[in-house]
CSV table of C-alpha atoms and ligand atoms in Angstrom, one decimal:
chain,number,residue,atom,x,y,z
A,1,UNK,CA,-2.0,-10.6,-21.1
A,2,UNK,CA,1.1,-9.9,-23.1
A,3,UNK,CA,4.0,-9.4,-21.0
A,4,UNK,CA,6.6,-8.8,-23.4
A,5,UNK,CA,4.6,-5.9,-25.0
A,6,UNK,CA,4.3,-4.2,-21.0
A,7,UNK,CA,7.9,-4.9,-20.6
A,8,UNK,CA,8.1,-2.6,-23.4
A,9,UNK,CA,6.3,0.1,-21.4
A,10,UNK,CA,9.0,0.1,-18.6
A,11,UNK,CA,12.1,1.3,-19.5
A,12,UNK,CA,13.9,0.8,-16.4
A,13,UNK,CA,13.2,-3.0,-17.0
A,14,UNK,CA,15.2,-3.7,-20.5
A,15,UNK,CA,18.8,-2.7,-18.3
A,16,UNK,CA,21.4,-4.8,-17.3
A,17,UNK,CA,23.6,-4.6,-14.3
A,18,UNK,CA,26.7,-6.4,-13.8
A,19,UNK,CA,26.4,-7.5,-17.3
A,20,UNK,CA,23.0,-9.1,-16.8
A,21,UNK,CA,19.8,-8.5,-17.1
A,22,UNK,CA,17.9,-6.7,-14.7
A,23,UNK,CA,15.5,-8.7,-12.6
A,24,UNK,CA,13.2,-6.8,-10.7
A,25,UNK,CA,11.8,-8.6,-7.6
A,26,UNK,CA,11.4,-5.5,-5.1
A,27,UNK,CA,8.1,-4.3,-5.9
A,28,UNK,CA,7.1,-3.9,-2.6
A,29,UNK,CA,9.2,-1.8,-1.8
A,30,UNK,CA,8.2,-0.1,-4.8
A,31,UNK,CA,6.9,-0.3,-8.3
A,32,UNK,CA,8.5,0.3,-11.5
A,33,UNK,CA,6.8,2.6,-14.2
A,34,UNK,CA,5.6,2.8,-17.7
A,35,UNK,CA,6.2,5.4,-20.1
A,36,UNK,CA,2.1,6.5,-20.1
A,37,UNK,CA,3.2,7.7,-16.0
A,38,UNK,CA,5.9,9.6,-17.7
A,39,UNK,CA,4.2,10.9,-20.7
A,40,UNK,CA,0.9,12.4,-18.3
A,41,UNK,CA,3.4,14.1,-16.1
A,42,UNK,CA,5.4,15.3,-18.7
A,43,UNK,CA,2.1,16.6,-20.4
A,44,UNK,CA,1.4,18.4,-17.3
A,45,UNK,CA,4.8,20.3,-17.1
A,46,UNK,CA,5.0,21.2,-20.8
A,47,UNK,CA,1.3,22.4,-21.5
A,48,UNK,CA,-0.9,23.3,-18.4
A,49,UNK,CA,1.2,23.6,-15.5
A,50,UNK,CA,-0.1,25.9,-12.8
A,51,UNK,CA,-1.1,26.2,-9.1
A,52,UNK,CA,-4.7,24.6,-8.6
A,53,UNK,CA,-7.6,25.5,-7.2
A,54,UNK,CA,-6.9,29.6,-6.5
A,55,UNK,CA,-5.8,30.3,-10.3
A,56,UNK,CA,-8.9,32.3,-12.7
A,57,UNK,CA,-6.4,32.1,-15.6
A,58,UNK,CA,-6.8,29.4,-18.5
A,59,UNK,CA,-4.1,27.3,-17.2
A,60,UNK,CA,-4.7,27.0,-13.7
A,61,UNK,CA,-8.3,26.1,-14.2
A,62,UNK,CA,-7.3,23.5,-16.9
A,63,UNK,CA,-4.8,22.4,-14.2
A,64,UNK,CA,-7.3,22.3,-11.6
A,65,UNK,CA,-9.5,20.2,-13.6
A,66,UNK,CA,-7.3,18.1,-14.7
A,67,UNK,CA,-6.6,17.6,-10.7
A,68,UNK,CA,-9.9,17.0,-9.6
A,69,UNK,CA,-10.7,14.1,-13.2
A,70,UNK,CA,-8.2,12.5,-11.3
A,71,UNK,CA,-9.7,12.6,-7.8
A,72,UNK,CA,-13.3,11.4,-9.7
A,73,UNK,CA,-11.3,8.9,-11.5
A,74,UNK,CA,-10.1,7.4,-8.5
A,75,UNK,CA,-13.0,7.5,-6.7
A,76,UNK,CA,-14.8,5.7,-9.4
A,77,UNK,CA,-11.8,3.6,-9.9
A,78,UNK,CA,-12.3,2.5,-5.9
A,79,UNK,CA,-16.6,2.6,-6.2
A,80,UNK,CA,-16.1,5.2,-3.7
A,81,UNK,CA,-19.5,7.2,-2.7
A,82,UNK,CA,-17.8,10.6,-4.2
A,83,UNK,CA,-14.8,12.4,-4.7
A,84,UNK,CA,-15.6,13.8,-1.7
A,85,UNK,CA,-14.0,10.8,-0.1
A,86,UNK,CA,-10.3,10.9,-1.6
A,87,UNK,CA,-7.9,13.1,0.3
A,88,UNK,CA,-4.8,13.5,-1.4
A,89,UNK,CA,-1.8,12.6,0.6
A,90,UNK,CA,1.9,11.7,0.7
A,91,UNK,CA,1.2,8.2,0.9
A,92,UNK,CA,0.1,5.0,2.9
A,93,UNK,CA,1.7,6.9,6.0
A,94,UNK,CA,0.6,10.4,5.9
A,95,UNK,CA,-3.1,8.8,5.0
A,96,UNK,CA,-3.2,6.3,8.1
A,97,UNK,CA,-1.3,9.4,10.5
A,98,UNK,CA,-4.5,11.6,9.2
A,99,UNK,CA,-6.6,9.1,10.6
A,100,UNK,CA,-4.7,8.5,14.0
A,101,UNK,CA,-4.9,12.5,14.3
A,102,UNK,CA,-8.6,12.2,13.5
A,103,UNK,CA,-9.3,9.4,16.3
A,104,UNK,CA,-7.0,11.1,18.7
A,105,UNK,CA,-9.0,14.6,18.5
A,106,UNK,CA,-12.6,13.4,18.2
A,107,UNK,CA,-13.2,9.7,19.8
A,108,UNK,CA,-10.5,7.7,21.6
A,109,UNK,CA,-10.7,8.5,25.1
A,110,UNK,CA,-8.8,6.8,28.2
A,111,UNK,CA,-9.4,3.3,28.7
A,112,UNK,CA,-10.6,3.0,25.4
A,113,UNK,CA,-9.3,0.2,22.4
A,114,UNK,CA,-7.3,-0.1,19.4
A,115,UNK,CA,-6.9,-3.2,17.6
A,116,UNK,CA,-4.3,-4.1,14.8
A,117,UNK,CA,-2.9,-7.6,13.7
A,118,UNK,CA,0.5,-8.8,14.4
A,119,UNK,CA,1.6,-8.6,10.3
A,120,UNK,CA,0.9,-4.8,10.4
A,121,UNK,CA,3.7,-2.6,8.4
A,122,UNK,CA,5.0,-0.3,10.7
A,123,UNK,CA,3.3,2.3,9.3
A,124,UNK,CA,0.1,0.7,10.5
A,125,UNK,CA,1.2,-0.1,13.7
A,126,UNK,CA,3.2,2.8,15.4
A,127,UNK,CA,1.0,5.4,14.6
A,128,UNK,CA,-1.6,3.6,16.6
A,129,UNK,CA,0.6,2.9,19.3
A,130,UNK,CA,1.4,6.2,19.6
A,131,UNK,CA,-2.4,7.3,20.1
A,132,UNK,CA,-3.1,4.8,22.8
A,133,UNK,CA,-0.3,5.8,24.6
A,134,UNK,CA,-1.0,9.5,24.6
A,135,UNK,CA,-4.6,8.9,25.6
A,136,UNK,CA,-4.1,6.4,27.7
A,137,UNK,CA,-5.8,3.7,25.9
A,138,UNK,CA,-5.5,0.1,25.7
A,139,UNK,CA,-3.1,-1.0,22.0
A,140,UNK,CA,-4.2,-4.6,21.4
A,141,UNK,CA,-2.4,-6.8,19.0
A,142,UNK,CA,-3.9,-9.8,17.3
A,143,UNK,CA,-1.3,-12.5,16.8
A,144,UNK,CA,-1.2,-14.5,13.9
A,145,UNK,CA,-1.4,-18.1,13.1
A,146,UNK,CA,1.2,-20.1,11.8
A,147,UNK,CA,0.7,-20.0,8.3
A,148,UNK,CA,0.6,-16.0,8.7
A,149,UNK,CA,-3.5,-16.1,8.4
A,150,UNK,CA,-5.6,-14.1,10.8
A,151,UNK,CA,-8.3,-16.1,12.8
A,152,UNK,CA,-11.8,-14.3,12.9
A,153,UNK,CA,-12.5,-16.3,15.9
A,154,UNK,CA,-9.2,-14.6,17.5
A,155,UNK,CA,-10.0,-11.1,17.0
A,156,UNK,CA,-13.8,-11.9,17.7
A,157,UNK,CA,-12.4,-12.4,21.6
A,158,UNK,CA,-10.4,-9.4,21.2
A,159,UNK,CA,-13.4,-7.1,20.3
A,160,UNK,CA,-15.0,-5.6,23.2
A,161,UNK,CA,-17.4,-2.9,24.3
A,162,UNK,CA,-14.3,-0.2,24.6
A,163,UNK,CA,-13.2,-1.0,20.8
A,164,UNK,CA,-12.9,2.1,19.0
A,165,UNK,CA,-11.3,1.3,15.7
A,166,UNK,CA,-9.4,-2.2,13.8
A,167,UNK,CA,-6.8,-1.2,11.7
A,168,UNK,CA,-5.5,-4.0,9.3
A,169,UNK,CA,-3.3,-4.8,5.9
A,170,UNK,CA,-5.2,-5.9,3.2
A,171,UNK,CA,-2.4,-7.7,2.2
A,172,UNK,CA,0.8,-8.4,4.1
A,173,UNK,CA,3.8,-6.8,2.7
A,174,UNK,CA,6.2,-9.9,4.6
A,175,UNK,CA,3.9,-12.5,3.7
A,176,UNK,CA,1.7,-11.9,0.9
A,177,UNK,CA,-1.7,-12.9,3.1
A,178,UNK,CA,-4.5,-11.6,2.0
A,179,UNK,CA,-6.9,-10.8,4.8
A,180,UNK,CA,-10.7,-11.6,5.0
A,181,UNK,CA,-11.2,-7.6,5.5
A,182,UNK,CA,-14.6,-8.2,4.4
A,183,UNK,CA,-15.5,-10.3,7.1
A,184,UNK,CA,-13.3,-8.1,9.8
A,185,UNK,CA,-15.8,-5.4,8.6
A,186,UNK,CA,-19.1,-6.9,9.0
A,187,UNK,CA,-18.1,-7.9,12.3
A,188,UNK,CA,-17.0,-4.9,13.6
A,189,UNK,CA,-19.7,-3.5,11.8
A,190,UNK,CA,-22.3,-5.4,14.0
A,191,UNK,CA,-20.8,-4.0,17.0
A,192,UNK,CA,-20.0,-0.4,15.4
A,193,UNK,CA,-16.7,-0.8,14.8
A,194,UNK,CA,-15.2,1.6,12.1
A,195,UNK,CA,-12.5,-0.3,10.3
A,196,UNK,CA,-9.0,0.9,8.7
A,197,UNK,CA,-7.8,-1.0,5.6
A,198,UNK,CA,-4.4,-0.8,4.7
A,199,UNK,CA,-4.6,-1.5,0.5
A,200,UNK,CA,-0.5,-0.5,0.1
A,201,UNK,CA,0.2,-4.1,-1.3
A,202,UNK,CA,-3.5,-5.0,-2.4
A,203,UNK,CA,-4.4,-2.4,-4.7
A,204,UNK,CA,-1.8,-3.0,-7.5
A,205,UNK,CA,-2.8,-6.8,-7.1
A,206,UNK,CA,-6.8,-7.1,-7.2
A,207,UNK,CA,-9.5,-5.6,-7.3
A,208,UNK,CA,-10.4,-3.1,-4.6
A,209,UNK,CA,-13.8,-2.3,-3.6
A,210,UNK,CA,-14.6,0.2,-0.6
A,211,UNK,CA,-18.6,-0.5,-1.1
A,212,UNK,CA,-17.7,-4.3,-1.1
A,213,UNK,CA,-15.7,-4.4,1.2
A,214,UNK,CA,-17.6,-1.7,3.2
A,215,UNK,CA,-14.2,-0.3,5.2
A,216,UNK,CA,-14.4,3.0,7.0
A,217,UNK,CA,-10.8,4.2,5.8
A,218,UNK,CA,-8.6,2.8,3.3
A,219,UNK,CA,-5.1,3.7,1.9
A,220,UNK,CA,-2.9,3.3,-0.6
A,221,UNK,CA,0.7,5.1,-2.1
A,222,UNK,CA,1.1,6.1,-5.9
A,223,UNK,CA,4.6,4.4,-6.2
A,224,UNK,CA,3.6,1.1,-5.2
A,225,UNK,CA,0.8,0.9,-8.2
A,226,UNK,CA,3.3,1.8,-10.9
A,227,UNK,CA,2.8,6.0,-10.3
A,228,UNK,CA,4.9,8.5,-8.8
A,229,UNK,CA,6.2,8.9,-5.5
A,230,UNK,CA,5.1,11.5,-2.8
A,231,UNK,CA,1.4,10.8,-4.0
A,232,UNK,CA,-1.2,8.8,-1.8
A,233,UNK,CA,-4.9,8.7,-1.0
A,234,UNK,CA,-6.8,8.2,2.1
A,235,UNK,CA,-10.6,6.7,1.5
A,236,UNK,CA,-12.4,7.2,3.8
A,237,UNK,CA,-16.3,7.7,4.4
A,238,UNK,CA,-17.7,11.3,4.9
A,239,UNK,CA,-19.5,10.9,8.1
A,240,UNK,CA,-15.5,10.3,9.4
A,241,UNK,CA,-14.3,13.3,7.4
A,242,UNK,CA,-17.1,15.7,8.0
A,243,UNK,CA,-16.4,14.5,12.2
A,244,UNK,CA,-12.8,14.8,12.2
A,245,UNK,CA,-10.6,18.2,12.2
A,246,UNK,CA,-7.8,19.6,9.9
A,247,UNK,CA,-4.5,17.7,9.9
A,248,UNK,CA,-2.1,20.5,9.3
A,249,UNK,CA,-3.4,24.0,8.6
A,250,UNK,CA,-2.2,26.3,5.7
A,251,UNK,CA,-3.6,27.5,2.2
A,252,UNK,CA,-5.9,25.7,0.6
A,253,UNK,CA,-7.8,23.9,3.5
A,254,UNK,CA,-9.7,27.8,4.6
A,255,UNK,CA,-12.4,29.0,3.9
A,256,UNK,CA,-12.5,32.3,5.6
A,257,UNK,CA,-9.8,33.7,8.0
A,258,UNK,CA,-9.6,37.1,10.1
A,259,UNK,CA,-7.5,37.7,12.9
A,260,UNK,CA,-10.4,36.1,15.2
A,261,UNK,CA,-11.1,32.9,13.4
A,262,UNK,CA,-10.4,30.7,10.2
A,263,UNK,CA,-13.6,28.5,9.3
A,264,UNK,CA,-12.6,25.6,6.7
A,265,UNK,CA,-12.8,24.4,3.1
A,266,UNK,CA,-15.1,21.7,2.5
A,267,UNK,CA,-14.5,18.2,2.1
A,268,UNK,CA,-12.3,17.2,0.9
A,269,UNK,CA,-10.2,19.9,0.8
A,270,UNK,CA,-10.2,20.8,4.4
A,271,UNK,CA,-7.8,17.7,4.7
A,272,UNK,CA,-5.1,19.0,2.2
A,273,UNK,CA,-3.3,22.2,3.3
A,274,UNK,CA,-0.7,24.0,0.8
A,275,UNK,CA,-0.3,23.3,-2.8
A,276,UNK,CA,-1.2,19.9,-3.8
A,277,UNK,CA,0.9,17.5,-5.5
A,278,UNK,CA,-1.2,17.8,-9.0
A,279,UNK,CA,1.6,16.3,-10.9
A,280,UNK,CA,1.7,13.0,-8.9
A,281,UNK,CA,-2.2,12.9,-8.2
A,282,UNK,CA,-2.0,12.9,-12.5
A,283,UNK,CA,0.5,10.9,-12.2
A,284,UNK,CA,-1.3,8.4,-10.2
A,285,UNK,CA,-4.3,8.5,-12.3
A,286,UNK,CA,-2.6,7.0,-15.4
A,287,UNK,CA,-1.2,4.8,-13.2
A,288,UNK,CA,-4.4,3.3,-12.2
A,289,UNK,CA,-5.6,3.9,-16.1
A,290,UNK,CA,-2.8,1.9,-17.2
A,291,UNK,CA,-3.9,-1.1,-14.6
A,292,UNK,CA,-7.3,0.1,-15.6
A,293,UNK,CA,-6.3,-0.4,-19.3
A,294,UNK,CA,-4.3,-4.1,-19.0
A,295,UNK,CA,-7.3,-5.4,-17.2
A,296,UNK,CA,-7.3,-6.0,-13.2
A,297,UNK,CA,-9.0,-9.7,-13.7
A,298,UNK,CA,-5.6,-10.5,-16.5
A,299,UNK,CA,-3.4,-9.2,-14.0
A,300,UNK,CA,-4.5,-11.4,-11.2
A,301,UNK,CA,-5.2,-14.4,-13.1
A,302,UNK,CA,-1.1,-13.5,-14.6
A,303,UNK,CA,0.4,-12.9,-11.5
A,304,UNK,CA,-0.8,-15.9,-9.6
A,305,UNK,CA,0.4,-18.1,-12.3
A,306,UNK,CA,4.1,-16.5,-12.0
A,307,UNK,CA,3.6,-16.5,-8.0
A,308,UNK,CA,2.5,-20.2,-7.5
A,309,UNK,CA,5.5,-21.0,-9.9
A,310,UNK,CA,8.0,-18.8,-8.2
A,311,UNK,CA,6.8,-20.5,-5.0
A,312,UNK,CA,6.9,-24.2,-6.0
A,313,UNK,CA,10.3,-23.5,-7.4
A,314,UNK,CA,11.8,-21.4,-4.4
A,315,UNK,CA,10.3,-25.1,-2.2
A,316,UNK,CA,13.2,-27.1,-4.0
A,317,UNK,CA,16.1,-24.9,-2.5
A,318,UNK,CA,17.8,-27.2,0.2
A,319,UNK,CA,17.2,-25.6,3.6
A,320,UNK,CA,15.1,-22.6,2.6
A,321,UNK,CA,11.7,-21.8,5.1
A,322,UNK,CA,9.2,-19.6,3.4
A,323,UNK,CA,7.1,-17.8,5.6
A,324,UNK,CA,3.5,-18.1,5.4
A,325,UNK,CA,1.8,-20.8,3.8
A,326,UNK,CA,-2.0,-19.5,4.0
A,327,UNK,CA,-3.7,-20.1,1.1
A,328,UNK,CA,-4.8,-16.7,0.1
A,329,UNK,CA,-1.8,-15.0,-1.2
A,330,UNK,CA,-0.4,-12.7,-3.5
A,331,UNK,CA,2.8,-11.0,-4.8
A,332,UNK,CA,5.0,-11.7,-2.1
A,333,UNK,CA,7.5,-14.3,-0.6
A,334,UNK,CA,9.6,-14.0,2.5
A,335,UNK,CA,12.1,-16.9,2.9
A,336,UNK,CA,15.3,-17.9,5.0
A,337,UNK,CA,17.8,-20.8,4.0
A,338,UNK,CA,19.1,-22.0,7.2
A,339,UNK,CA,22.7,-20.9,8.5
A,340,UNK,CA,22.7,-18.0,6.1
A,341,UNK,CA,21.9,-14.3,6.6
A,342,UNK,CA,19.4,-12.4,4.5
A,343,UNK,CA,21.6,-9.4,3.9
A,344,UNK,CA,24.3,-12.0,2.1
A,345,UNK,CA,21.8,-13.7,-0.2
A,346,UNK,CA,20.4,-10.3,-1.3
A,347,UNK,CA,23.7,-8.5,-1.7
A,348,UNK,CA,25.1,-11.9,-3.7
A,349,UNK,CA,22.2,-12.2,-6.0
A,350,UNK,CA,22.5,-8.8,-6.7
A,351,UNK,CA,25.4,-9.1,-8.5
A,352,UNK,CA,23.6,-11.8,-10.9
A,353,UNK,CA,21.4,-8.8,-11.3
A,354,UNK,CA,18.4,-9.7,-9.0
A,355,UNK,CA,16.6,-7.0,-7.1
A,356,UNK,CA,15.2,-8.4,-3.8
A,357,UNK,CA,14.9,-6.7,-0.2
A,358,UNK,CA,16.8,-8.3,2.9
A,359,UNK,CA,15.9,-7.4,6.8
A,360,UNK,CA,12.3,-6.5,8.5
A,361,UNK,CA,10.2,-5.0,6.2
A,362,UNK,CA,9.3,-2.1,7.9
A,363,UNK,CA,7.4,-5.1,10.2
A,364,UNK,CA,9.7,-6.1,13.7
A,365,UNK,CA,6.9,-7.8,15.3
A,366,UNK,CA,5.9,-9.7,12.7
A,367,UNK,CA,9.1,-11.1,11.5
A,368,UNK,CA,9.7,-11.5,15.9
A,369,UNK,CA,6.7,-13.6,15.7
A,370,UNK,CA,8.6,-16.3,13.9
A,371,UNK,CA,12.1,-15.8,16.4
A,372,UNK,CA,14.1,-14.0,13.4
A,373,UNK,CA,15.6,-11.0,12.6
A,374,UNK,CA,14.6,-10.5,9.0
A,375,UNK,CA,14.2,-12.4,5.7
A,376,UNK,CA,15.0,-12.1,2.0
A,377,UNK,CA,11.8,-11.0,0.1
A,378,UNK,CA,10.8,-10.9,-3.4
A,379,UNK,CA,8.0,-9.6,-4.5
A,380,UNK,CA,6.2,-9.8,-7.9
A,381,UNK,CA,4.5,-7.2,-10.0
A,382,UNK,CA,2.5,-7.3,-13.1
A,383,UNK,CA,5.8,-7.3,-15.5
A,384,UNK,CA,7.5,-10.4,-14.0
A,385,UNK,CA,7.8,-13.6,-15.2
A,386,UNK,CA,8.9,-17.4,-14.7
A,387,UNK,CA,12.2,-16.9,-16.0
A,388,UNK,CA,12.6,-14.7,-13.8
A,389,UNK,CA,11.7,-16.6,-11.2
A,390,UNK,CA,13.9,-19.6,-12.4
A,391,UNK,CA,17.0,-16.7,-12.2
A,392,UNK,CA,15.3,-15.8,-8.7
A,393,UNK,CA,16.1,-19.6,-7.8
A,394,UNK,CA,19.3,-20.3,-10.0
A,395,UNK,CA,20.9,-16.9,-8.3
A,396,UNK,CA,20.1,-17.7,-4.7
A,397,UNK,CA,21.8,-21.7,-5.3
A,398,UNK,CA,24.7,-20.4,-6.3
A,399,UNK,CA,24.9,-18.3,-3.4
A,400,UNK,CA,24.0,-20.7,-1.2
A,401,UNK,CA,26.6,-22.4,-2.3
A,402,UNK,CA,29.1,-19.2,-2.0
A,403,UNK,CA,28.3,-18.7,1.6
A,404,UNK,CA,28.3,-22.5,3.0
A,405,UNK,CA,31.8,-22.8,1.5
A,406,UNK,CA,32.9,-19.6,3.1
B,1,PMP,N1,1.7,-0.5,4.5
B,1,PMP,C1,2.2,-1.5,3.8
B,1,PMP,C2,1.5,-2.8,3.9
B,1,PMP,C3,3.4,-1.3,3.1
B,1,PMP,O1,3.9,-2.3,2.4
B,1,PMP,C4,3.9,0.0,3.0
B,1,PMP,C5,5.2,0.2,2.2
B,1,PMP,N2,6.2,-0.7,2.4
B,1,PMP,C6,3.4,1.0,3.8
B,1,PMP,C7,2.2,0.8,4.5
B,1,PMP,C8,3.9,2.4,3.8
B,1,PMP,O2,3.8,3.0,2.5
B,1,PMP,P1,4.4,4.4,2.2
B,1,PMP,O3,5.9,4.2,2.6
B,1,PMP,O4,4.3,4.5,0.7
B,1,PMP,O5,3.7,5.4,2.9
């Protein structure tokens, strides 16, 4: 993989700030991305652009196709069944919330069980919480292990006759565990179980397979695979989709409507009321074609190289706990150095030009787990690189050093 040449591809990379060079290290939070993202969106705008779906006119039906490529792109790009399986969303969040909505209308009942992990993103936690507490239903959390794994054997107590769904990250976004959701799905599977992966962090990182990994549900954001914002997808398998009802109701999702009833669209359109967001859904697509096109194996074997480097190096800092040590991870690394907030070491390093995120992580009880309030993270993507990592390391001594003097 040539690095320098996909620097070249990001523009927002080749900056400096304060008089140094930008160094990325948020990505997270969210992705930077390259000029082919621009280029299919800007395509979009200055040739074909035109409402989907309801046009007859030569644009909108070149728009519309155009659209629905992408949705049979992804779907390929994912091995899912069909395209009937991608729902277009906002995000992570709207996708998982169209789930919860699903579950609360059609299966969970009073007394019955939800369980998520401890290292759940908020957006994979409350939204859950929220359903077991309308309908009276039982929220069970697994806790983690001290090295931020889960333990199969753990969640194999936890599974019980009233389990209705587990809903787990792929890959932490505090930690950078990667979680055996293969495994959580042929157990649950054995029992019934449908099972809710969470691919925000894991997508842009490895290779995702919903057939492999045989989940019910899966979803991931645009912005955090190096495409647009306000796109997302929900996966998930028809039976579920056919089972559940609309999430919001509007244009689009109908099929017919009188003043008596409104029957709906079909799958998957019956999930995505009002005008879709075609330009990010492109957008997203040459995202995925521009992982597609570097090569997912490359980018894996690239970034754990930079990773294991940036974490042997960040080990040498005096006083500095990272958190999580489990042998599976990727992209991400959560750290303290004793005495010192996170807020200071990301606002100081900042001014040496280095991007990272400070506080919870969208992820209270996880970071509770381990009795603190928050942690300085940075997080790698597929354009970073060992210096950087050395300036990751170099910028937060000298800040240590700032802050013990003070
Ligand atoms: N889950 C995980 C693991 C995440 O890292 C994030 C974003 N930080 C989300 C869900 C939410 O994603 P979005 O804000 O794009 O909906």
């Amino acid at each position: 993989m040539n690095v320098s040449e996909i620097r070249k591809d990001f523009p927002v990379l080749s900056q400096t700030l304060y008089n140094k060079p930008l160094i990325y290290l948020d990505n997270a939070a969210t992705t930077q991305k390259p000029i082919q993202v621009f280029e299919a969106v800007e395509e979009v705008y200055k040739k074909y652009n035109a409402n989907i779906h309801r046009g007859i006119h030569y644009l909108s039906e070149l728009c519309t196709t155009k659209h629905e490529d992408t949705r049979q792109y992804i779907a390929d790009y994912i091995n899912a069944a069909s395209s009937n399986e991608i729902v277009f969303t906002r995000g992570t969040t709207e996708s998982i919330n169209l789930v919860a909505n699903g579950f609360a209308e059609t299966i969970i009942n009073k007394g019955d069980e939800i369980i998520v992990t401890e290292m759940e993103h908020h957006s994979n936690f409350v939204p859950w919480q929220m359903l077991c507490k309308k309908k009276n239903a039982t929220f069970v959390v697994l806790e983690i292990e001290e090295d931020g794994s889960i333990s199969i054997e753990k969640l194999k107590c936890l599974i019980t006759e009233k389990t209705k769904l587990i809903a787990l990250t792929h890959v932490s976004n505090v930690l950078g565990t990667i979680n055996p959701v293969k495994e959580v799905t042929k157990i649950a599977h054995q029992q019934e179980i449908p099972v809710l992966v969470d691919a925000a962090q894991s997508i842009q990182h490895m290779k995702v397979d919903v057939k492999d990994m045989d989940c019910d549900f899966m979803a991931f954001s645009g912005h955090k695979l190096y495409g647009p914002t306000g796109i997302g997808v929900l996966y998930a398998k028809e039976k579920w989709l056919e089972k559940f009802p609309p999430y919001q109701y509007g244009g689009e999702m109908i099929q017919n409507v009188s003043i008596e009833k409104t029957t709906f669209n079909k799958l998957p359109f019956k999930f995505e009321a009002g005008t879709p967001n075609y330009i990010g859904a492109i957008g997203m697509g040459a995202a995925l074609k521009y992982i597609e096109k570097t090569g997912i194996d490359d980018i894996v074997k690239y970034e754990k190289q930079v990773y294991d480097y940036a974490v042997e190096k960040l080990s040498t800092i005096d006083n500095i706990q990272i958190y999580g040590t489990s042998k599976e991870r990727i992209s991400v690394i959560s750290f303290n150095i004793e005495g010192l907030h996170p807020y200071d070491i990301g606002t100081l390093i900042d001014k040496n030009g280095v991007a990272v995120r400070t506080g919870n992580h969208c992820a209270e009880p996880l970071v509770h787990h381990y009795g603190i309030n928050g942690t300085t993270r940075a997080s790698f993507g597929l354009y970073n690189t060992k210096q950087e990592a050395d300036m990751l390391v170099k910028s937060i001594i000298k800040a240590s050093g700032i802050l013990m003097n003070n």
